[in-house]
Amino acid sequence: MTVVQGHAASASPPVVSRDQFGRAIEYLRISITDRCNFRCRYCMPLEGLPWLPKADILSYEEIAAIVGQLAPLGLKRLRISGGEPTIRPQLASLVRMLRSIEGVEDISLSTNGVRLPAMADDLARAGLDRVNISADSLRADRVVEIARRDLDFDLVRSATAAEHAGLSPVKVNVVVMRGINDDEIEDFAALTRTHPWHVRFIELMPVGDLRELTWDHVLPSADVLERVRRLGPLVPDRGPARGNGPAAYWRLGDAPGTVGVITPMTHTYCETCNRVRLTADGRLRTCLFGDHEVPLRDVLRRGEPLTPHFLRALAEKPKEHALLQMQVGGLRALSQVGG
Ligand code: SAM
């Protein structure tokens, strides 16, 4: 692990923190709640999970204080996630606090989109840059079947609200499940012909307590792309200009949007991993699918500096995760670790 000052001649040299394998760590995903208004079949049991007590959860001021100490170490891209972040009150006030922190270049939000039509303008005004909306169906009845809550979610309405608020680029994340929603792959891809949206198909991951979902429901992304090609030839594309993570992108002719695939089950991205995660109760996790974590909350509450703990976390960040070797179950649900 190293902290390196950048170009000596520039006025304020960028700082880069590297982990023990030399990967530059610049991206922090912040889970602000473990709760969710959906109960997606692949993510959360119908009865919910044992929720964190309120006193254990970081306040917005504490989250901002943590980011304020880590940004000077090179963390410049933030993603607010959960659980469902839009159900925590006053989300815009957190965005405003994060926006004012020097060194923060990009703030995005992962959301199920239910509350976006009501919140997008406020969030944009507070300084949010962009959103990723999770949507597993375009059909109202099927949304309810998968999310097991009827909250009148409509992807086109939510993505349009985000686009009109200037939250750009709009990315849409679809978890593909064989026999459950894979017949909608072409409908999702077709959206990119009429909207400047980036639809990314994600391989189902056997994490959490999936019960009725198994490896048989995992549809490899190569098969997804075969289905998309039924609409027309796919041209490899750079994808959205901002915030490209592990997705690979294509474009259908001269469509305004792109189609992407994220392939956690058939590939790993560990060698280019640039991220760490902060759980709602203030633990810094260095790998989504590993147990390694460094608690920050109590250090912060004692008024001690976080830097040594952050640097230790980077020194211990594992080389790769073991997801592909794991069987179904056993790992924590993504809602608990700010997936
Ligand atoms: N509630 C927010 C949302 O819906 O985007 C943020 C949290 S949610 C846990 C983050 C993402 O993880 C969503 O896109 C969700 O579909 C995805 N996810 C959760 N469990 C998954 C699984 N078992 N396999 C693949 N993706 C999963």
Coordinates of C-alpha atoms and ligand atoms in Angstrom, one line a residue:
M1 CA 0.0 0.0 0.0
T2 CA 1.3 3.4 -0.9
V3 CA 0.1 7.0 -1.1
V4 CA 1.7 8.8 -4.0
Q5 CA 1.8 12.5 -4.8
G6 CA 1.1 13.0 -8.4
H7 CA 2.7 15.4 -10.9
A8 CA 5.2 17.6 -9.0
A9 CA 4.7 20.6 -11.3
S10 CA 0.9 20.9 -11.0
A11 CA -0.6 23.3 -8.4
S12 CA -2.4 20.7 -6.4
P13 CA -1.0 17.3 -7.2
P14 CA -3.5 14.4 -7.3
V15 CA -3.0 11.8 -4.6
V16 CA -3.3 8.2 -5.5
S17 CA -3.6 5.4 -2.9
R18 CA -2.5 2.0 -4.0
D19 CA -3.3 -1.3 -2.4
Q20 CA -0.8 -4.1 -1.7
F21 CA -1.1 -5.2 -5.4
G22 CA -0.6 -1.7 -6.8
R23 CA -4.2 -1.1 -7.7
A24 CA -5.2 2.6 -7.4
I25 CA -8.2 2.8 -5.1
E26 CA -10.3 5.8 -6.0
Y27 CA -13.9 4.7 -5.7
L28 CA -16.0 4.4 -2.6
R29 CA -19.5 2.8 -2.5
I30 CA -21.4 4.1 0.5
S31 CA -24.3 2.1 1.9
I32 CA -26.5 4.4 3.8
T33 CA -29.2 1.9 4.9
D34 CA -29.6 -1.9 5.0
R35 CA -33.3 -1.5 4.5
C36 CA -35.2 -1.7 1.3
N37 CA -38.8 -1.1 0.0
F38 CA -38.5 -4.0 -2.4
R39 CA -38.0 -7.7 -1.5
C40 CA -36.3 -8.9 -4.7
R41 CA -36.3 -12.7 -4.9
Y42 CA -32.6 -12.8 -5.6
C43 CA -31.7 -10.4 -2.8
M44 CA -33.8 -10.2 0.3
P45 CA -36.2 -12.6 2.1
L46 CA -39.8 -11.6 2.1
E47 CA -39.8 -11.0 5.9
G48 CA -36.7 -8.7 5.6
L49 CA -33.4 -9.2 7.5
P50 CA -32.4 -8.4 11.0
W51 CA -32.1 -4.6 10.5
L52 CA -29.2 -2.7 12.0
P53 CA -30.2 -0.7 15.1
K54 CA -30.4 3.1 14.4
A55 CA -27.6 3.9 16.8
D56 CA -25.2 1.7 14.8
I57 CA -25.9 3.5 11.5
L58 CA -23.7 6.3 10.5
S59 CA -25.4 9.7 10.5
Y60 CA -25.0 11.8 7.3
E61 CA -22.6 14.0 9.2
E62 CA -20.5 11.0 10.1
I63 CA -20.5 9.7 6.5
A64 CA -19.4 13.2 5.3
A65 CA -16.7 13.2 7.9
I66 CA -15.4 9.9 6.7
V67 CA -15.3 11.0 3.1
G68 CA -13.7 14.2 4.2
Q69 CA -10.8 12.3 5.6
L70 CA -10.5 9.8 2.8
A71 CA -10.9 12.1 -0.2
P72 CA -7.5 13.7 0.4
L73 CA -6.1 10.1 0.1
G74 CA -7.4 9.7 -3.5
L75 CA -11.0 8.6 -3.1
K76 CA -12.7 10.9 -5.7
R77 CA -15.7 8.9 -7.0
L78 CA -18.6 8.1 -4.7
R79 CA -21.6 5.9 -5.2
I80 CA -24.5 6.1 -2.7
S81 CA -26.2 2.7 -2.3
G82 CA -27.9 0.4 0.2
G83 CA -30.4 -1.3 0.8
E84 CA -32.5 1.3 -1.0
P85 CA -30.9 4.7 -0.4
T86 CA -33.9 6.8 -1.4
I87 CA -35.9 5.5 1.6
R88 CA -33.6 7.2 4.1
P89 CA -35.0 10.6 4.8
Q90 CA -33.3 13.8 3.6
L91 CA -31.0 12.1 1.0
A92 CA -30.5 15.4 -0.8
S93 CA -28.8 16.8 2.3
L94 CA -26.2 14.0 2.3
V95 CA -25.6 14.7 -1.4
R96 CA -25.1 18.4 -0.6
M97 CA -22.6 17.5 2.1
L98 CA -20.6 15.2 -0.1
R99 CA -20.6 17.6 -3.0
S100 CA -18.9 20.3 -0.8
I101 CA -15.9 18.0 0.0
E102 CA -12.8 19.0 -1.9
G103 CA -11.5 16.3 -4.2
V104 CA -14.9 14.6 -4.8
E105 CA -15.3 14.5 -8.6
D106 CA -18.3 12.3 -9.2
I107 CA -21.3 11.3 -7.1
S108 CA -23.7 8.7 -8.3
L109 CA -26.7 6.8 -6.8
S110 CA -27.8 3.2 -7.1
T111 CA -31.5 3.0 -6.7
N112 CA -34.5 0.8 -7.6
G113 CA -36.0 3.9 -9.1
V114 CA -39.3 3.8 -7.3
R115 CA -38.9 7.3 -5.8
L116 CA -37.0 8.9 -8.6
P117 CA -39.9 10.7 -10.3
A118 CA -40.5 12.5 -7.0
M119 CA -36.8 13.0 -6.0
A120 CA -34.7 13.4 -9.2
D121 CA -34.9 17.2 -9.4
D122 CA -34.0 17.7 -5.8
L123 CA -31.1 15.3 -6.0
A124 CA -29.8 16.9 -9.1
R125 CA -30.0 20.3 -7.5
A126 CA -28.1 19.0 -4.4
G127 CA -25.3 18.0 -6.6
L128 CA -25.9 14.4 -7.6
D129 CA -24.2 13.6 -11.0
R130 CA -25.9 10.5 -12.2
V131 CA -28.0 7.4 -11.3
N132 CA -28.0 3.7 -11.9
I133 CA -31.5 2.3 -11.8
S134 CA -32.1 -1.4 -11.1
A135 CA -35.0 -2.8 -13.1
D136 CA -35.7 -6.4 -13.9
S137 CA -38.9 -6.1 -15.9
L138 CA -40.8 -3.7 -18.0
R139 CA -44.1 -5.4 -17.2
A140 CA -45.9 -4.1 -14.2
D141 CA -47.2 -7.5 -13.1
R142 CA -43.7 -9.0 -13.3
V143 CA -42.0 -6.2 -11.4
V144 CA -44.3 -7.1 -8.5
E145 CA -43.6 -10.8 -8.9
I146 CA -39.9 -10.3 -8.8
A147 CA -39.7 -7.4 -6.3
R148 CA -42.6 -8.8 -4.2
R149 CA -44.0 -5.3 -3.5
D150 CA -46.4 -3.3 -5.5
L151 CA -45.0 0.2 -5.6
D152 CA -46.1 1.2 -9.1
F153 CA -42.5 1.1 -10.5
D154 CA -42.2 1.9 -14.1
L155 CA -38.6 2.0 -15.5
V156 CA -39.4 4.3 -18.4
R157 CA -41.0 6.9 -16.1
S158 CA -38.1 6.8 -13.6
A159 CA -35.4 6.9 -16.2
T160 CA -37.1 9.7 -18.0
A161 CA -37.3 11.7 -14.7
A162 CA -33.6 11.1 -14.1
E163 CA -32.7 12.2 -17.7
H164 CA -34.9 15.3 -17.5
A165 CA -33.3 16.2 -14.2
G166 CA -29.9 16.1 -15.9
L167 CA -28.7 13.0 -14.0
S168 CA -26.6 11.7 -16.8
P169 CA -25.6 9.2 -18.0
V170 CA -28.6 7.1 -17.0
K171 CA -27.7 3.5 -16.5
V172 CA -30.2 0.7 -16.1
N173 CA -29.1 -2.5 -14.4
V174 CA -31.0 -5.7 -15.3
V175 CA -30.4 -8.9 -13.4
V176 CA -31.1 -11.6 -15.9
M177 CA -32.7 -14.8 -14.6
R178 CA -33.3 -17.7 -17.0
G179 CA -37.0 -18.6 -17.2
I180 CA -38.0 -15.5 -15.1
N181 CA -37.2 -12.4 -17.2
D182 CA -34.8 -13.5 -20.0
D183 CA -37.7 -13.2 -22.5
E184 CA -37.4 -9.4 -22.0
I185 CA -33.8 -9.0 -23.0
E186 CA -34.7 -7.7 -26.4
D187 CA -37.3 -5.3 -25.0
F188 CA -34.7 -3.8 -22.7
A189 CA -32.1 -3.6 -25.4
A190 CA -34.6 -1.9 -27.7
L191 CA -34.9 1.0 -25.2
T192 CA -31.4 2.0 -26.2
R193 CA -32.7 2.8 -29.7
T194 CA -35.1 5.4 -28.5
H195 CA -33.4 6.7 -25.3
P196 CA -29.8 7.7 -24.5
W197 CA -29.7 5.2 -21.7
H198 CA -27.2 2.5 -21.0
V199 CA -28.8 -0.9 -20.3
R200 CA -26.5 -3.3 -18.6
F201 CA -27.4 -7.0 -18.2
I202 CA -25.9 -8.5 -15.0
E203 CA -25.4 -12.2 -14.4
L204 CA -27.4 -13.4 -11.4
M205 CA -25.0 -14.1 -8.5
P206 CA -25.7 -16.9 -6.1
V207 CA -25.3 -14.8 -3.0
G208 CA -27.5 -14.2 0.1
D209 CA -30.5 -16.5 0.8
L210 CA -31.7 -17.2 -2.7
R211 CA -33.9 -20.1 -1.8
E212 CA -35.7 -20.9 -5.1
L213 CA -33.0 -19.4 -7.4
T214 CA -30.1 -21.6 -8.3
W215 CA -27.2 -21.8 -10.8
D216 CA -29.7 -22.9 -13.4
H217 CA -31.1 -19.4 -13.4
V218 CA -27.8 -17.9 -14.3
L219 CA -27.8 -16.9 -18.0
P220 CA -24.2 -16.3 -19.2
S221 CA -23.8 -12.9 -20.8
A222 CA -22.6 -14.4 -24.1
D223 CA -26.2 -15.9 -24.4
V224 CA -27.6 -12.5 -23.5
L225 CA -25.7 -10.8 -26.3
E226 CA -26.9 -13.5 -28.8
R227 CA -30.4 -12.5 -27.9
V228 CA -29.7 -8.8 -28.4
R229 CA -28.2 -9.5 -31.8
R230 CA -31.6 -10.6 -33.0
L231 CA -32.4 -6.9 -33.0
G232 CA -29.5 -6.1 -35.3
P233 CA -25.7 -6.1 -35.5
L234 CA -23.8 -4.9 -32.3
V235 CA -20.9 -2.6 -32.6
P236 CA -18.4 -2.5 -29.7
D237 CA -18.6 0.8 -27.9
R238 CA -16.8 2.7 -25.2
G239 CA -20.1 3.1 -23.4
P240 CA -21.1 6.1 -21.3
A241 CA -18.3 8.6 -21.0
R242 CA -18.4 8.8 -17.3
G243 CA -18.1 6.1 -14.6
N244 CA -17.2 3.0 -16.5
G245 CA -16.7 0.1 -14.2
P246 CA -16.6 -3.5 -15.1
A247 CA -19.2 -3.4 -17.9
A248 CA -18.4 -4.1 -21.6
Y249 CA -20.5 -2.1 -24.1
W250 CA -22.0 -2.4 -27.5
R251 CA -24.3 -0.2 -29.6
L252 CA -27.2 -1.2 -31.9
G253 CA -26.3 0.7 -35.1
D254 CA -26.6 4.4 -34.4
A255 CA -28.8 4.0 -31.3
P256 CA -28.4 6.9 -28.7
G257 CA -27.9 4.4 -25.9
T258 CA -25.7 1.3 -25.4
V259 CA -26.1 -2.2 -24.2
G260 CA -23.6 -3.5 -21.7
V261 CA -22.9 -6.8 -19.9
I262 CA -21.5 -7.3 -16.4
T263 CA -20.3 -10.8 -15.9
P264 CA -19.4 -11.6 -12.3
M265 CA -20.2 -15.3 -12.8
T266 CA -18.2 -15.9 -16.0
H267 CA -15.3 -13.4 -15.5
T268 CA -13.6 -11.7 -12.6
Y269 CA -12.6 -8.0 -12.6
C270 CA -10.4 -8.3 -9.5
E271 CA -7.2 -7.3 -11.2
T272 CA -8.6 -3.9 -12.1
C273 CA -10.7 -3.4 -8.9
N274 CA -10.5 0.2 -7.9
R275 CA -13.0 0.3 -5.1
V276 CA -13.8 -0.1 -1.4
R277 CA -17.1 -0.1 0.3
L278 CA -18.5 1.6 3.5
T279 CA -21.3 -0.3 5.1
A280 CA -24.2 1.5 6.8
D281 CA -22.7 0.8 10.2
G282 CA -19.3 2.1 9.2
R283 CA -17.2 -0.8 8.3
L284 CA -14.8 -0.4 5.3
R285 CA -15.1 -3.5 3.2
T286 CA -12.3 -4.1 0.7
C287 CA -14.0 -6.9 -1.3
L288 CA -17.7 -7.3 -2.1
F289 CA -17.5 -11.1 -1.8
G290 CA -14.9 -11.3 1.0
D291 CA -15.2 -10.9 4.7
H292 CA -12.2 -8.5 5.0
E293 CA -13.2 -5.3 6.7
V294 CA -11.8 -2.5 8.9
P295 CA -14.2 -0.8 11.3
L296 CA -14.2 3.0 11.0
R297 CA -17.3 4.1 12.9
D298 CA -15.9 3.8 16.5
V299 CA -12.6 5.3 15.4
L300 CA -14.4 8.3 14.1
R301 CA -16.7 8.5 17.2
R302 CA -13.6 8.5 19.4
G303 CA -12.2 11.5 17.4
E304 CA -9.2 9.6 16.1
P305 CA -7.8 9.9 12.6
L306 CA -9.0 7.4 10.0
T307 CA -5.9 7.5 7.7
P308 CA -4.0 4.7 9.4
H309 CA -7.0 2.4 9.3
F310 CA -7.7 3.2 5.6
L311 CA -4.1 2.5 4.7
R312 CA -4.2 -0.8 6.7
A313 CA -7.4 -1.8 4.8
L314 CA -5.6 -1.2 1.5
A315 CA -2.6 -3.1 2.7
E316 CA -4.9 -6.1 3.4
K317 CA -7.3 -5.8 0.4
P318 CA -7.4 -9.3 -1.0
K319 CA -6.1 -10.1 -4.5
E320 CA -9.4 -11.6 -5.7
H321 CA -12.7 -12.8 -4.4
A322 CA -13.8 -16.4 -4.2
L323 CA -17.3 -16.1 -5.6
L324 CA -16.8 -18.5 -8.5
Q325 CA -15.7 -21.3 -6.1
M326 CA -18.6 -20.8 -3.7
Q327 CA -21.9 -22.7 -3.7
V328 CA -25.3 -21.1 -3.6
G329 CA -25.9 -19.3 -0.3
G330 CA -23.4 -18.7 2.4
L331 CA -22.5 -15.2 1.3
R332 CA -24.3 -12.1 2.6
A333 CA -27.0 -10.5 0.6
L334 CA -25.9 -7.5 -1.5
S335 CA -28.3 -5.3 0.4
Q336 CA -26.2 -5.9 3.5
V337 CA -22.9 -4.9 1.9
G338 CA -24.0 -2.0 -0.3
G339 CA -24.0 -4.1 -3.5
Ligands
SAM1 N1 -31.5 -0.7 -3.9 C1 -30.4 -0.2 -4.8 C2 -30.7 -0.7 -6.2 O1 -31.7 -1.4 -6.4 O2 -29.9 -0.5 -7.1 C3 -29.0 -0.5 -4.4 C4 -28.7 -1.8 -3.7 S1 -29.0 -3.3 -4.7 C5 -28.4 -4.5 -3.6 C6 -27.7 -3.1 -5.9 C7 -27.7 -4.0 -7.1 O3 -27.4 -5.3 -6.7 C8 -29.1 -4.1 -7.8 O4 -28.9 -3.8 -9.2 C9 -29.5 -5.5 -7.6 O5 -30.3 -5.9 -8.7 C10 -28.2 -6.2 -7.5 N2 -28.2 -7.5 -6.9 C11 -28.7 -7.8 -5.7 N3 -28.6 -9.2 -5.5 C12 -28.1 -9.7 -6.6 C13 -27.8 -11.0 -7.1 N4 -28.0 -12.1 -6.3 N5 -27.2 -11.2 -8.3 C14 -27.0 -10.1 -9.1 N6 -27.3 -8.8 -8.8 C15 -27.8 -8.6 -7.5

